[in-house]
Tab-separated table of C-alpha atoms and ligand atoms in Angstrom:
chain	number	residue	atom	x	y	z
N	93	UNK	CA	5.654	3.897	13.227
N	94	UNK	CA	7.087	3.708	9.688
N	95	UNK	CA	5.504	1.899	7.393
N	96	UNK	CA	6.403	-1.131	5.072
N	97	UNK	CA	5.073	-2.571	2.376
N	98	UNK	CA	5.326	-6.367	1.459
N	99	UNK	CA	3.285	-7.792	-1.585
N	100	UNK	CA	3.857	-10.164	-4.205
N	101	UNK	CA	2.657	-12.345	-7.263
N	102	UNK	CA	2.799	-16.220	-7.989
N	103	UNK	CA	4.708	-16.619	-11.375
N	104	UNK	CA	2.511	-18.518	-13.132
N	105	UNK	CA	1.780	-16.976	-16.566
N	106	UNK	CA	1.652	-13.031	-17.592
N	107	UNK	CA	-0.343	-10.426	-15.533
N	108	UNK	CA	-3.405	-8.912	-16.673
N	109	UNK	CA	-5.994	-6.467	-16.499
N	110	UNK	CA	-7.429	-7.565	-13.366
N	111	UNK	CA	-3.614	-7.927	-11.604
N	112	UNK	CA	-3.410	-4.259	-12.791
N	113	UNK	CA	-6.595	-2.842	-11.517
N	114	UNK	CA	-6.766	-5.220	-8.823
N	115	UNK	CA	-3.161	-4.272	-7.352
N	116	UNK	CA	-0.242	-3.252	-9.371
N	117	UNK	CA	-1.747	0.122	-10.462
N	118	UNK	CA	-2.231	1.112	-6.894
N	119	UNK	CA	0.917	-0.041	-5.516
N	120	UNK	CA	2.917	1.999	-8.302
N	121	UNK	CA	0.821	4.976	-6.662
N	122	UNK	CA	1.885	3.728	-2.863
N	123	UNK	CA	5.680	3.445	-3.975
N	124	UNK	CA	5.022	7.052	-5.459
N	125	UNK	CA	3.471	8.436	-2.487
N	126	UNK	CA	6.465	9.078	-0.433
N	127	UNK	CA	4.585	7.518	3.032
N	128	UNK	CA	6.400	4.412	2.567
N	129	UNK	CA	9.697	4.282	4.338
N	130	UNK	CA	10.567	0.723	2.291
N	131	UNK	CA	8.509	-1.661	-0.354
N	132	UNK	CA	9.350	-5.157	-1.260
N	133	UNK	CA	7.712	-6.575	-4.248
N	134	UNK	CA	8.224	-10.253	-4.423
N	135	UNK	CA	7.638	-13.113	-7.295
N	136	UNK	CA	6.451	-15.803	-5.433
N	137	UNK	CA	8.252	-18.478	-6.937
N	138	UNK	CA	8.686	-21.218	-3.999
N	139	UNK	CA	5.357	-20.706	-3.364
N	140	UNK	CA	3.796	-21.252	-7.098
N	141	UNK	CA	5.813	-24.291	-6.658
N	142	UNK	CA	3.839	-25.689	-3.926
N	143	UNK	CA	1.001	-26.974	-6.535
N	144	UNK	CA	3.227	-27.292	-9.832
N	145	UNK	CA	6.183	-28.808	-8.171
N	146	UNK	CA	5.778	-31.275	-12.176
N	147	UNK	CA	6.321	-28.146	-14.025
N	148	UNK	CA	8.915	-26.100	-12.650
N	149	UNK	CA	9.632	-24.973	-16.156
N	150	UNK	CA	6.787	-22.619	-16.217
N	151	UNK	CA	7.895	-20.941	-13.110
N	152	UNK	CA	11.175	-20.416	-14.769
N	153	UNK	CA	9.978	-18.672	-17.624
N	154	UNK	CA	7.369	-16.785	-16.117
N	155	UNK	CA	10.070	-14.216	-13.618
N	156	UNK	CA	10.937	-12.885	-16.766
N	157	UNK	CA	7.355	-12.114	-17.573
N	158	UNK	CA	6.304	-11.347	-14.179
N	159	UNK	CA	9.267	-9.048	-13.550
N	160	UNK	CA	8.748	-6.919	-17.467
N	161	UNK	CA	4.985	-6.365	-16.076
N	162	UNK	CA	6.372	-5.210	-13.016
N	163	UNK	CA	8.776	-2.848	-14.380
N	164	UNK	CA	6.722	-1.405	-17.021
N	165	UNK	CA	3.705	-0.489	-14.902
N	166	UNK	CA	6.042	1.774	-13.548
N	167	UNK	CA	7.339	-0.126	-10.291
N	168	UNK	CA	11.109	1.686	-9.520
N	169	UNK	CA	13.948	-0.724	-8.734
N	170	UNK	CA	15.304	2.819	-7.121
N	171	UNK	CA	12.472	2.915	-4.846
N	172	UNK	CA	10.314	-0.578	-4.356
N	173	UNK	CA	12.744	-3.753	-3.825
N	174	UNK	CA	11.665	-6.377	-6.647
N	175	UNK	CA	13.195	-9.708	-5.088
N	176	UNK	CA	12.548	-13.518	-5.540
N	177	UNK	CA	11.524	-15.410	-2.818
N	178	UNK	CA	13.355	-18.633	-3.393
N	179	UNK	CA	16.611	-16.681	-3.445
N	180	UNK	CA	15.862	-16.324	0.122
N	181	UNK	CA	16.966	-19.130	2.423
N	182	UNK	CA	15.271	-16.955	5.600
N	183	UNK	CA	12.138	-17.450	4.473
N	184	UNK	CA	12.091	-20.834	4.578
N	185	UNK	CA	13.838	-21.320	7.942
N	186	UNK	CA	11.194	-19.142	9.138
N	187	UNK	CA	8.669	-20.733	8.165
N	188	UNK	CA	10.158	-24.068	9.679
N	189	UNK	CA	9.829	-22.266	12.939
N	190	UNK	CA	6.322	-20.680	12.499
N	191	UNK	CA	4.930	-24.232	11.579
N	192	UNK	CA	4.966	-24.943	15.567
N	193	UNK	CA	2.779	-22.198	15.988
N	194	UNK	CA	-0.251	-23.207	13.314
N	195	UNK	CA	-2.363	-26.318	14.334
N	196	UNK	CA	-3.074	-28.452	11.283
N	197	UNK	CA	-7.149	-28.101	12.147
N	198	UNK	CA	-6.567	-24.288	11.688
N	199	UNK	CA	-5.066	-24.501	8.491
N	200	UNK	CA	-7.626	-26.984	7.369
N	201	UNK	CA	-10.071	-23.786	8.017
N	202	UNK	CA	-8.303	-21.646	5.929
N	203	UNK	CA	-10.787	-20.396	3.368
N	204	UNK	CA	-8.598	-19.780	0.325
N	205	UNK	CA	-6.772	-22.889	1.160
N	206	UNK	CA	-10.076	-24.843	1.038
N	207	UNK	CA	-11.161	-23.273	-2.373
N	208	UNK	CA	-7.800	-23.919	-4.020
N	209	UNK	CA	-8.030	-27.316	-2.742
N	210	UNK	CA	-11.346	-28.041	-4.422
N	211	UNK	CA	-10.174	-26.049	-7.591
N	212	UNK	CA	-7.618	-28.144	-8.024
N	213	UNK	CA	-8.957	-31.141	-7.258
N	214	UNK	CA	-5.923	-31.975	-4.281
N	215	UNK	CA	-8.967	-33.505	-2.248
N	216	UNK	CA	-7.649	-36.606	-1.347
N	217	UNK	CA	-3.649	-36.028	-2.023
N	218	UNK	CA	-2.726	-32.574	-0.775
N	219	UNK	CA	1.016	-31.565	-1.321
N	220	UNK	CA	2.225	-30.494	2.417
N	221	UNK	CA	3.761	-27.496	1.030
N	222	UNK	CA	0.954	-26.464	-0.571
N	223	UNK	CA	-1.183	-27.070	2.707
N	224	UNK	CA	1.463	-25.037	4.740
N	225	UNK	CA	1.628	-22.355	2.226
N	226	UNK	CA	-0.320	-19.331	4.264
N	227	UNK	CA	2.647	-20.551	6.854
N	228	UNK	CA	5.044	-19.764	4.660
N	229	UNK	CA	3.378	-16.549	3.358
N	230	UNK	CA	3.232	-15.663	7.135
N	231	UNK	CA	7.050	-15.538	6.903
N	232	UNK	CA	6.977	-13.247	3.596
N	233	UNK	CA	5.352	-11.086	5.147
N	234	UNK	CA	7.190	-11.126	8.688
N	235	UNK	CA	10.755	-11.374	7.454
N	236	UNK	CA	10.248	-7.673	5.878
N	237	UNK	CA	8.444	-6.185	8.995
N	238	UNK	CA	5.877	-5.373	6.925
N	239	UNK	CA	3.240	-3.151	8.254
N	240	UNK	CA	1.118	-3.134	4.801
N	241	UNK	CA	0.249	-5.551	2.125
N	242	UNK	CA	-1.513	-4.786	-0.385
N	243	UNK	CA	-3.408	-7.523	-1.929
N	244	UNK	CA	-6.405	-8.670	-3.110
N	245	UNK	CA	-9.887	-9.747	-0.970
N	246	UNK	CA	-9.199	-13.710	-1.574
N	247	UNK	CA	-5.976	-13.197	-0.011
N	248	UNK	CA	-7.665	-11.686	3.724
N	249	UNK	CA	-7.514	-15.084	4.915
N	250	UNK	CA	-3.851	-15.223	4.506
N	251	UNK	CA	-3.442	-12.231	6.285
N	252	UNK	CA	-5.395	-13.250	9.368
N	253	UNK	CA	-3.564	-16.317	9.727
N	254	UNK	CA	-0.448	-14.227	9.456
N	255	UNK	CA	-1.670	-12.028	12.035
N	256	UNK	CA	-2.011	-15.262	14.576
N	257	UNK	CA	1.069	-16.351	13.958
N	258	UNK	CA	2.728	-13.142	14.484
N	259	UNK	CA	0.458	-13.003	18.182
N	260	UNK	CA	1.342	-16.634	18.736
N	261	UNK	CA	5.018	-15.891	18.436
N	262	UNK	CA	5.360	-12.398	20.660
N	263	UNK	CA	2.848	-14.025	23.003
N	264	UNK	CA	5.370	-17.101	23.547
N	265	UNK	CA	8.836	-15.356	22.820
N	266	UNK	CA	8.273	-12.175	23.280
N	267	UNK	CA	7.588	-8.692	21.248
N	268	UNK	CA	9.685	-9.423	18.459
N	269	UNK	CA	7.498	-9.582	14.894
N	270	UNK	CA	5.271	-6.976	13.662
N	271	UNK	CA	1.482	-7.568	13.086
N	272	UNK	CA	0.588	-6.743	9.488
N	273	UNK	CA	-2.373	-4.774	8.212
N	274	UNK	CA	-3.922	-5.853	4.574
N	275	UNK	CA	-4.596	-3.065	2.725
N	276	UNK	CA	-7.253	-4.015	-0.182
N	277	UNK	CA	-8.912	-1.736	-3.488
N	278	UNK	CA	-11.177	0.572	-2.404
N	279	UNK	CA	-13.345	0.037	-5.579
N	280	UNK	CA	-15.292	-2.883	-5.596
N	281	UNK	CA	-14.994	-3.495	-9.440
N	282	UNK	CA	-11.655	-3.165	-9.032
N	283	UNK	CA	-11.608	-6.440	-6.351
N	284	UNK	CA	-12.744	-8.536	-8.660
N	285	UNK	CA	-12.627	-7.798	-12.438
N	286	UNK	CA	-14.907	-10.527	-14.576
N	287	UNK	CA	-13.210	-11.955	-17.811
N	288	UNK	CA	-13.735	-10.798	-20.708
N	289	UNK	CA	-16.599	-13.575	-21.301
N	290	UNK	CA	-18.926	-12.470	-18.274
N	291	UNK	CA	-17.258	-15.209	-16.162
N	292	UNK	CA	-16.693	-13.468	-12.654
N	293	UNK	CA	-12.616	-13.644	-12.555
N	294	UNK	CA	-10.253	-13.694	-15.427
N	295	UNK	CA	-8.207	-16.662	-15.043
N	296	UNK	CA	-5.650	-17.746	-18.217
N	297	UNK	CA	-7.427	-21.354	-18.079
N	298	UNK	CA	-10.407	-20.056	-19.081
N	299	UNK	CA	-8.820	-17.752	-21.815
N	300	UNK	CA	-10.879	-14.702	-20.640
N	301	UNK	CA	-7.412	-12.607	-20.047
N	302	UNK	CA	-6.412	-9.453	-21.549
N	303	UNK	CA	-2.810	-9.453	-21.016
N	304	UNK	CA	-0.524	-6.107	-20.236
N	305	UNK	CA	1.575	-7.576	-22.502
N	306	UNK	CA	-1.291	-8.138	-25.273
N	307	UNK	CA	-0.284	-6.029	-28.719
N	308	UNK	CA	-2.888	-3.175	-29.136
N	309	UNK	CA	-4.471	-5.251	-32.273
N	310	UNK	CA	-5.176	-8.078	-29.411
N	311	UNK	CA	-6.725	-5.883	-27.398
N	312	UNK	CA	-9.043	-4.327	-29.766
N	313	UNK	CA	-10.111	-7.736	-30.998
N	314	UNK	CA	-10.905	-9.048	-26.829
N	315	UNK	CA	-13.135	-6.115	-26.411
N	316	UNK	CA	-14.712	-6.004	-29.202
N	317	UNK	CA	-15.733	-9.740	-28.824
N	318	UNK	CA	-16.651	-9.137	-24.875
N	319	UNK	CA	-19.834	-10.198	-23.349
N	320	UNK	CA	-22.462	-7.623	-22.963
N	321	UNK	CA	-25.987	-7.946	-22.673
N	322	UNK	CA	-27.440	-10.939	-24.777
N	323	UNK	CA	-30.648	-9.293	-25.259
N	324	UNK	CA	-29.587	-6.082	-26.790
N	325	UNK	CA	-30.026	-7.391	-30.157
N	326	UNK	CA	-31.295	-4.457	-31.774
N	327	UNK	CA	-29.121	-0.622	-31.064
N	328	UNK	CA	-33.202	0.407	-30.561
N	329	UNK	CA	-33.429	-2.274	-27.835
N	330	UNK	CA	-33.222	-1.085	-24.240
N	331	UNK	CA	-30.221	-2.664	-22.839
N	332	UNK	CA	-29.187	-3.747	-19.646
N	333	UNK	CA	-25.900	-2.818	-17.280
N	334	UNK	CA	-26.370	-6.160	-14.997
N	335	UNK	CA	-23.362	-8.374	-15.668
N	336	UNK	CA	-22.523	-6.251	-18.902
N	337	UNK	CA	-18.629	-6.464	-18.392
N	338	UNK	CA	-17.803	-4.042	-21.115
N	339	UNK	CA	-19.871	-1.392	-18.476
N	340	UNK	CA	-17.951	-3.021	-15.530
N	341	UNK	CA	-14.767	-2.697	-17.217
N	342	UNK	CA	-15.918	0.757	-17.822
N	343	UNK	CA	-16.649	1.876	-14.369
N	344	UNK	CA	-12.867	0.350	-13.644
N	345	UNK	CA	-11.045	2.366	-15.909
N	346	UNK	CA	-12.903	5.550	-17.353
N	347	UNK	CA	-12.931	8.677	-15.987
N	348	UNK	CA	-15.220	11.977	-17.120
N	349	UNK	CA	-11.832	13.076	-19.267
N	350	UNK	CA	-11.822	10.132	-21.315
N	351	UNK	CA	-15.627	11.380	-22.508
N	352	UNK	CA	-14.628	15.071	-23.130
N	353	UNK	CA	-11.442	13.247	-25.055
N	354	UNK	CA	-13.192	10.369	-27.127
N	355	UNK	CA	-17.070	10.732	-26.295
N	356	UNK	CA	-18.171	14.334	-26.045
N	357	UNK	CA	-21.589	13.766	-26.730
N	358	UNK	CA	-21.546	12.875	-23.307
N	359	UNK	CA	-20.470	14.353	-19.760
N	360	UNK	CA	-19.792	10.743	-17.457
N	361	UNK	CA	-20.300	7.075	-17.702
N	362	UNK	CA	-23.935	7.785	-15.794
N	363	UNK	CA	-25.554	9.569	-19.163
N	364	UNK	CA	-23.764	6.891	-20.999
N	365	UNK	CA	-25.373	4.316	-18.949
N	366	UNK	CA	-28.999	6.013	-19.061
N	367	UNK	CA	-28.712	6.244	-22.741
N	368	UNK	CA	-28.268	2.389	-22.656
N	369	UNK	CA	-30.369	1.514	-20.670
N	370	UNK	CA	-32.722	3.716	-22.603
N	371	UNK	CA	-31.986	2.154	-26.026
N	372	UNK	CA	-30.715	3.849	-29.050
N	373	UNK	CA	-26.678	3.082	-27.881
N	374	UNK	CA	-25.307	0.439	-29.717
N	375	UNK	CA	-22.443	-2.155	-28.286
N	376	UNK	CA	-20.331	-1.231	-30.752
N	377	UNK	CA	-19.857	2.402	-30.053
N	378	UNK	CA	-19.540	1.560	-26.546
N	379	UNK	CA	-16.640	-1.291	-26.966
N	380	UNK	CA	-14.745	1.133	-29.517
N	381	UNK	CA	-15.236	3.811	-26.368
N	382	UNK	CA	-14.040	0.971	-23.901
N	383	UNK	CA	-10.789	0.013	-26.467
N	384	UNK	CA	-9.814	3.916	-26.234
N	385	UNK	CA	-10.115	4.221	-22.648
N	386	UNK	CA	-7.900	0.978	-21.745
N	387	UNK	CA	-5.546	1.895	-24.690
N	388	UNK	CA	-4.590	5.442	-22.816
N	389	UNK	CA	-3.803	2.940	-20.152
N	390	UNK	CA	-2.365	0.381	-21.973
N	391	UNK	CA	-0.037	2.121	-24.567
N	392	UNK	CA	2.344	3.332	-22.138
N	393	UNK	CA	3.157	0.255	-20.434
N	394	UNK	CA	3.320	-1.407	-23.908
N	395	UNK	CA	5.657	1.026	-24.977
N	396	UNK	CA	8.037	0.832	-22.067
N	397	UNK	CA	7.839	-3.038	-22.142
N	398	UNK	CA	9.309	-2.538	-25.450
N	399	UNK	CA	12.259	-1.060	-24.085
N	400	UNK	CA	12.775	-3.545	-20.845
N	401	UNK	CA	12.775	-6.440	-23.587
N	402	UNK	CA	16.273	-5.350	-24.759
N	403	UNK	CA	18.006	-5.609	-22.411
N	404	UNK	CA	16.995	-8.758	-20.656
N	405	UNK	CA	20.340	-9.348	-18.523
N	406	UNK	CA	19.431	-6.191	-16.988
N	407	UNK	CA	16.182	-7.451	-15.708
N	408	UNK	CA	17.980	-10.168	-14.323
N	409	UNK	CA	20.449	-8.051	-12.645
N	410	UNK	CA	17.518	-5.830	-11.060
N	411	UNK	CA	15.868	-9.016	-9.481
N	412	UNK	CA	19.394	-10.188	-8.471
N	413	UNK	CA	20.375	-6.821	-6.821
N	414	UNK	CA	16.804	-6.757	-4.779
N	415	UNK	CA	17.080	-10.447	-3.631
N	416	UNK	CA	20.625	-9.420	-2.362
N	417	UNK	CA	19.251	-6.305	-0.696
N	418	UNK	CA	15.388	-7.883	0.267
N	419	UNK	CA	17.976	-11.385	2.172
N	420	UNK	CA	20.187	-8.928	4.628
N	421	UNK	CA	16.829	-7.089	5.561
N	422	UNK	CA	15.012	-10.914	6.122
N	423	UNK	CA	18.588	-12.132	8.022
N	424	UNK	CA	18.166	-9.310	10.461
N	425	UNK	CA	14.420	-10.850	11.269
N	426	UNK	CA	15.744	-14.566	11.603
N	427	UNK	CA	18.469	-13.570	13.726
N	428	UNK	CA	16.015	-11.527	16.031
N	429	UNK	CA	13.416	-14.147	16.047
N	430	UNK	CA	16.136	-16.883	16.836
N	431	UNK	CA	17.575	-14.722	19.681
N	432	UNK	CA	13.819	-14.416	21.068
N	433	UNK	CA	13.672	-18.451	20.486
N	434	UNK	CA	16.532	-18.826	22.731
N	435	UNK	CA	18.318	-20.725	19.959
N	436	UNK	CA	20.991	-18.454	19.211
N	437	UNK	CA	23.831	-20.049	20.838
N	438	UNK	CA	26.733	-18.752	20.027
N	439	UNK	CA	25.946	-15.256	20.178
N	440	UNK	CA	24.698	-15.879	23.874
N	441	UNK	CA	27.403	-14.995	25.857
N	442	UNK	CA	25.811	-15.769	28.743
N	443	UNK	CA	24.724	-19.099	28.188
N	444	UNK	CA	28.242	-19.990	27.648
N	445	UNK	CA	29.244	-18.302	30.816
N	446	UNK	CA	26.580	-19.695	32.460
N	447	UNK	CA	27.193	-23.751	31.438
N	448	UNK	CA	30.884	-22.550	32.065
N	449	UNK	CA	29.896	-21.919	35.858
N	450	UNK	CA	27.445	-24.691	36.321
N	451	UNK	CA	30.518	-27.611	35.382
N	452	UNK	CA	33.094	-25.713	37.040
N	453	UNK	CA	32.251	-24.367	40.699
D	171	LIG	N1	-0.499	-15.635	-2.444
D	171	LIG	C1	-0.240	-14.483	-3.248
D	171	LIG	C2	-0.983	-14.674	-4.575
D	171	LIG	O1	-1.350	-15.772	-4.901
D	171	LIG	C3	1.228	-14.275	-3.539
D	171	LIG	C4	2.029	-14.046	-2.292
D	171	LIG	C5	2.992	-14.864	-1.760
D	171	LIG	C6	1.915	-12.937	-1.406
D	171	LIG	N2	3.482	-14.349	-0.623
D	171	LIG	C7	2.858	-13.179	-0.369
D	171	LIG	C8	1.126	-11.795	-1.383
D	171	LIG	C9	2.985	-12.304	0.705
D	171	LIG	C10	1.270	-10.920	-0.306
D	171	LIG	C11	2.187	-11.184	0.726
D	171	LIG	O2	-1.175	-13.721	-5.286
């Protein structure tokens, strides 16, 4: 079967580090693989909506962001559609229809959903939107015939209740959507990358980000004030790799090159490790090892962001060409999954003929 990807972000502020390691690093290397027949990358607008329908400003402003990350992390416009969802009527009327599939006890089980309700404190006045928003991701996902999404581990609950839906619907009309696989990092450290302050997810409300956009003297300024370990006072002191994030951040991004090229004292991160753990390293050597590593990754995508920011209409005009191209591919879904609905009536020939007969013999 040939396979398609679906994936997308919620435009609510810049991406960072842990969007990068997390996903968009590895879905520049799907789009580059060649084993995708099509990919369609989508900024989740409608759906960051859902719990800032006060503030649509900051949706607004974010595509822009959201689309120069995309872009200079290497995602093609030749080969991976970049698209945004509200552009996309389909979606929504899909997502109408799904809604008679989902019960509302079902949703209420959704474990994201419940975290995100308690997060944001929607306890006792949940937004409907935001309650129905897996339904709606269901349709994302459908409307593409994706076969792959790539995504992070908090978003597996999405996926299953995507899944059901998709059973639900050929189970009633007939085999008409495709069931979606979620495809999620292979590194563990790459799952979940802490902020810069320990805490276990970088999140911009807690200011623990490093941004792809961050300038290289921002960068080197976040690591070199990251957590470590609190009792490695002295460089003598052993110290310790449990909830060091410099050392997770580390075993995210460095690779037994980046010693021959900036560390050669040392072969991998595992002598590097022993000698810490040892005593005799100090932080600071290791942070101004860590800056080195992430700025080999960094500088690039800086550096190409540079160029996207000129020419801003074109970004514009790549998200408007992909919504164009990413709304005939979801109309062909909606038309099929109307037809299966039995609520395509005026391409239904037969039904005409039929009602014809039943008035008139
Ligand atoms: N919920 C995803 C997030 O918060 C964004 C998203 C919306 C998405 N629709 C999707 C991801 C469909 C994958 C597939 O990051």
């Amino acid at each position: 079967m040939k396979k398609i990807i679906l994936t997308g972000d919620r435009p609510t502020g810049k991406l960072h580090l842990g969007h990068y390691v997390g996903s968009l690093k590895r879905r520049v290397e799907l789009q580059n693989s060649g084993e995708y027949e099509k990919i369609f990358i989508m900024i989740a607008d409608a759906q960051a909506l859902t719990d800032n329908a006060d503030n649509p400003d900051k949706i607004r402003d974010n595509i822009i962001e959201v689309a120069l990350d995309y872009l200079s992390c290497g995602l093609d416009p030749e080969k991976s559609t970049l698209f945004i969802q509200s552009q996309l009527p389909e979606l929504a009327e899909l997502s109408f229809y799904y809604m008679n599939l989902v019960t509302v006890s079902r949703l209420q089980r959704n474990p994201t959903v419940k975290s995100e309700i308690q997060q944001r404190n929607f306890e006792t006045s949940i937004p409907v939107g935001f309650f129905t928003y897996p339904i709606s991701q269901a349709s994302d996902i459908t409307a593409f015939r994706a076969t792959t999404v790539p995504v992070g581990e908090d978003q597996l609950p999405m996926l299953e209740q995507a899944r059901e839906i998709v059973r639900k619907f050929n189970s009633t009309y007939g085999e008409t959507l495709v069931e979606p696989e979620a495809l999620i990092p292979e590194n563990e450290v790459c799952s979940r990358l802490p902020g810069t302050d320990g805490h276990a997810k970088m999140s911009k409300s807690l200011g623990n980000c490093i941004y792809l956009s961050d300038t290289e003297e921002d960068v080197k300024k976040k690591v070199m004030s990251m957590f470590t370990d609190p009792n490695h006072l002295k460089i003598t002191d052993p110290g310790s790799l449990e909830g060091n994030t410099v050392f997770t951040y580390l075993d995210a991004f460095c690779t037994d090159n980046h010693f021959a090229k900036y560390l050669p004292e040392y072969n991998n991160l595992d002598e590097l490790k022993a000698h810490y753990q040892r005593g005799g390293l100090g932080d600071v050597k290791v942070k101004r090892f860590l800056n080195a590593v992430l700025e080999d990754e960094l500088a690039p995508i800086r550096a190409r962001r540079k160029e996207l920011e000129k020419d801003i209409p074109a970004v514009y005009e790549i998200l408007k060409k992909g919504s164009i191209k990413a709304r005939e591919e979801a109309a062909k879904t909606l038309a099929d999954v109307k037809a299966a609905m039995r609520i395509n009536y005026f391409d239904d020939e037969e039904l005409i003929k039929a009602q014809q007969l039943k008035y008139n013999s």
